């Protein structure tokens, strides 16, 4: 019997007894959700369970905060415009060590944990890899014991939800807050004013003082979510900002009858945090985007300085006690804003403030794509942030003087180093601003870091040769192995013990089992179970039947030309042709699975989605290739879908044009879960090859160096295509409307682009890719060889844990002892 009245007022937050948890759930259901047990639906149970889980975080959360205060520990602030969190309940419950008792507690109440877990909203406050990295880092910082805050925006609508209609992507608003968000605490007391526009005045007394008079102000208010580390040893805070008007309603205007105008301020504040920009890598050239960037940067820095000053009453020790990590250039305005706050608000001298700023800020670069290098037209920037613009000019003057006088920079070098791009309309270069204002600039893989030194930051690197460093990305093994793949996790635990969950590099102990026939069988059985679950999902969502005994060949990521989904689709078309010409051959049965969103304005990416769906329709309806080849495009790729797809993959497609994928993290998730990678020598694929061994990964295609060489010395795709009968035939079929009889010219321009310039070198890599796929087939045909390789992948992927990445940041960039 559960004694509800006793636990209602005194929950036993240390207990892991299922009946105690059950009593707390009933308590929360009754007194917080306001539902009677007899009428509660699954969503009500979910809300109550989240609240009970959240209760269990509070004591340790407060203790983590107190400890940092008490020990005067250094705090790390991770600023990111994106956090691609996904669902949190499984994560929090696992890390609190409550999974088994919570399941049992719910079961005793007639509720299935897995069923309600599926109902939790997937928080998609990010586009792709960059946002997911921020989420993995938050979990790892709590796990390895870094006192950290994540700072971002509480978008009311996350990344759009994708539906596929007649093969085309359609975007619908995402509504993750529809049922409220039980994880967060609304901190009305943590509120800061953020200004926009207006003018700057100067008073000539002593050194002189600049005062910004913004034309418009909004209030940033904080929403805090606890982030639980493994075994809950530390719990950190994710603080997301919401914008609110200073005056919610202008009563004078309202009373005059101007009902719309009276809400003007309210609407402008509302728009600020309403939507996440869905542009993945390309710059969103919108004033609203710059407003968002400045809004969250300013609020976060004000919060950081207030906390620091409250504790230390000086800023002299700011770099010793505070690390601000900028996730890409989206928060790069922090460089100018930290200067403004220190100089104008706290009265520090410019040179001193600069020393503190560069000592505190560090910047992570995520891309070298020229269209993704953020820059803002000077008039836009100056109009919105006049005082920040003045400070940027001042920083630039000092920078260029030093480049000229101390480093002997040439005119060309000066032009590249400058914070202002003067090649056309004058623009503020956010990458250069972040570089100059930071003591560390890191790339996200070894290759990407090398290319950074040779390309975008060549001149700045020459001037500051110690700043650039490599920090290869990682993924949290809690979400991306233990939670998403319980079958494999229990097999590993049964084989080498549970300790690998505390130290993921212990997966190495699986190596001796890679050749063990009995272990191979079990490893394959765990994979098959995940494939059965995925085929059920595909049947339910798409009405398509796929056999778990065929090879699951998966490419899931944002749709982008550099990621080359097109190469994969063309190869599928070519394979389709070959199977039809030689149905008598012993083909390896495959399902090619795609998923991913395209930026709503990215024409070719949307056309590639349509092509995948058109090709799928034709191939899946062809009797000759039935049971040998199928193509599936699963709609609405997000973290939760990835958690279904990753454990079910046999083959992981990581086939970007070499030199263009900064790191990739999808590649890591798959290999950790025992998929073989087919990939180019790009981003972290290079390091995956080093870790798993070159016999356990299938590499094809041009290297980054060869790509650069070809681009420099003239590349003729037309000639290459003519020399490849398979490629020519596939392209002819696509261009002539074989897959689009309703609109035969649909893909004419897309294919013509490959003939005329083929910037992403699809033609150059096609034959090599196709050969590599047949090599994959040969491996698959020998199950003991295939299983050996996939087991070795899992065994050797521990290094890609984001715990390792965070330890490197702590040691090399943040100077946080662990
Ligand atoms: C891991 C992940 C990504 C990044 O995938 P890449 O293959 O590295 O581009 C993007 N979106 C989601 C939902 C992810 O989980």
mmCIF file with all atom_site columns, C-alpha atoms in Angstrom, residues 20 36 87 111 126 131 142 177 196 257 263 270 317 361 433 447 497-498 520 614-615 646 664 669 693 695 704 801:
data_model
loop_
_atom_site.group_PDB
_atom_site.id
_atom_site.type_symbol
_atom_site.label_atom_id
_atom_site.label_alt_id
_atom_site.label_comp_id
_atom_site.label_asym_id
_atom_site.label_entity_id
_atom_site.label_seq_id
_atom_site.pdbx_PDB_ins_code
_atom_site.Cartn_x
_atom_site.Cartn_y
_atom_site.Cartn_z
_atom_site.occupancy
_atom_site.B_iso_or_equiv
_atom_site.pdbx_formal_charge
_atom_site.auth_seq_id
_atom_site.auth_comp_id
_atom_site.auth_asym_id
_atom_site.auth_atom_id
_atom_site.pdbx_PDB_model_num
ATOM 1  C CA . UNK A 1 20  ? 8.229  5.753   -3.341  1.00 0.00 ? 20  UNK A CA 1
ATOM 2  C CA . UNK A 1 36  ? -7.178 12.406  -10.929 1.00 0.00 ? 36  UNK A CA 1
ATOM 3  C CA . UNK A 1 87  ? 13.878 14.661  -25.664 1.00 0.00 ? 87  UNK A CA 1
ATOM 4  C CA . UNK A 1 111 ? 1.768  3.077   -17.427 1.00 0.00 ? 111 UNK A CA 1
ATOM 5  C CA . UNK A 1 126 ? 18.894 23.952  -33.687 1.00 0.00 ? 126 UNK A CA 1
ATOM 6  C CA . UNK A 1 131 ? 23.315 22.514  -32.391 1.00 0.00 ? 131 UNK A CA 1
ATOM 7  C CA . UNK A 1 142 ? 28.107 17.956  -16.383 1.00 0.00 ? 142 UNK A CA 1
ATOM 8  C CA . UNK A 1 177 ? 5.856  24.253  -26.048 1.00 0.00 ? 177 UNK A CA 1
ATOM 9  C CA . UNK A 1 196 ? 18.819 48.573  -30.138 1.00 0.00 ? 196 UNK A CA 1
ATOM 10 C CA . UNK A 1 257 ? -8.301 53.633  -29.985 1.00 0.00 ? 257 UNK A CA 1
ATOM 11 C CA . UNK A 1 263 ? 0.977  46.522  -28.897 1.00 0.00 ? 263 UNK A CA 1
ATOM 12 C CA . UNK A 1 270 ? 7.767  38.737  -29.347 1.00 0.00 ? 270 UNK A CA 1
ATOM 13 C CA . UNK A 1 317 ? 40.512 38.107  -12.423 1.00 0.00 ? 317 UNK A CA 1
ATOM 14 C CA . UNK A 1 361 ? 36.694 34.626  -24.968 1.00 0.00 ? 361 UNK A CA 1
ATOM 15 C CA . UNK A 1 433 ? 36.053 39.777  -35.066 1.00 0.00 ? 433 UNK A CA 1
ATOM 16 C CA . UNK A 1 447 ? 41.743 18.284  -41.213 1.00 0.00 ? 447 UNK A CA 1
ATOM 17 C CA . UNK A 1 497 ? 31.073 -5.627  -17.474 1.00 0.00 ? 497 UNK A CA 1
ATOM 18 C CA . UNK A 1 498 ? 29.296 -2.337  -16.877 1.00 0.00 ? 498 UNK A CA 1
ATOM 19 C CA . UNK A 1 520 ? 29.332 -12.280 -33.434 1.00 0.00 ? 520 UNK A CA 1
ATOM 20 C CA . UNK A 1 614 ? 10.791 10.118  -57.294 1.00 0.00 ? 614 UNK A CA 1
ATOM 21 C CA . UNK A 1 615 ? 13.527 7.513   -57.547 1.00 0.00 ? 615 UNK A CA 1
ATOM 22 C CA . UNK A 1 646 ? 21.514 5.048   -35.880 1.00 0.00 ? 646 UNK A CA 1
ATOM 23 C CA . UNK A 1 664 ? 30.567 15.462  -38.875 1.00 0.00 ? 664 UNK A CA 1
ATOM 24 C CA . UNK A 1 669 ? 27.136 7.872   -33.900 1.00 0.00 ? 669 UNK A CA 1
ATOM 25 C CA . UNK A 1 693 ? 41.874 0.914   -38.680 1.00 0.00 ? 693 UNK A CA 1
ATOM 26 C CA . UNK A 1 695 ? 40.592 -2.366  -42.903 1.00 0.00 ? 695 UNK A CA 1
ATOM 27 C CA . UNK A 1 704 ? 40.872 17.485  -49.934 1.00 0.00 ? 704 UNK A CA 1
ATOM 28 C CA . UNK A 1 801 ? 33.066 10.512  -26.750 1.00 0.00 ? 801 UNK A CA 1
#
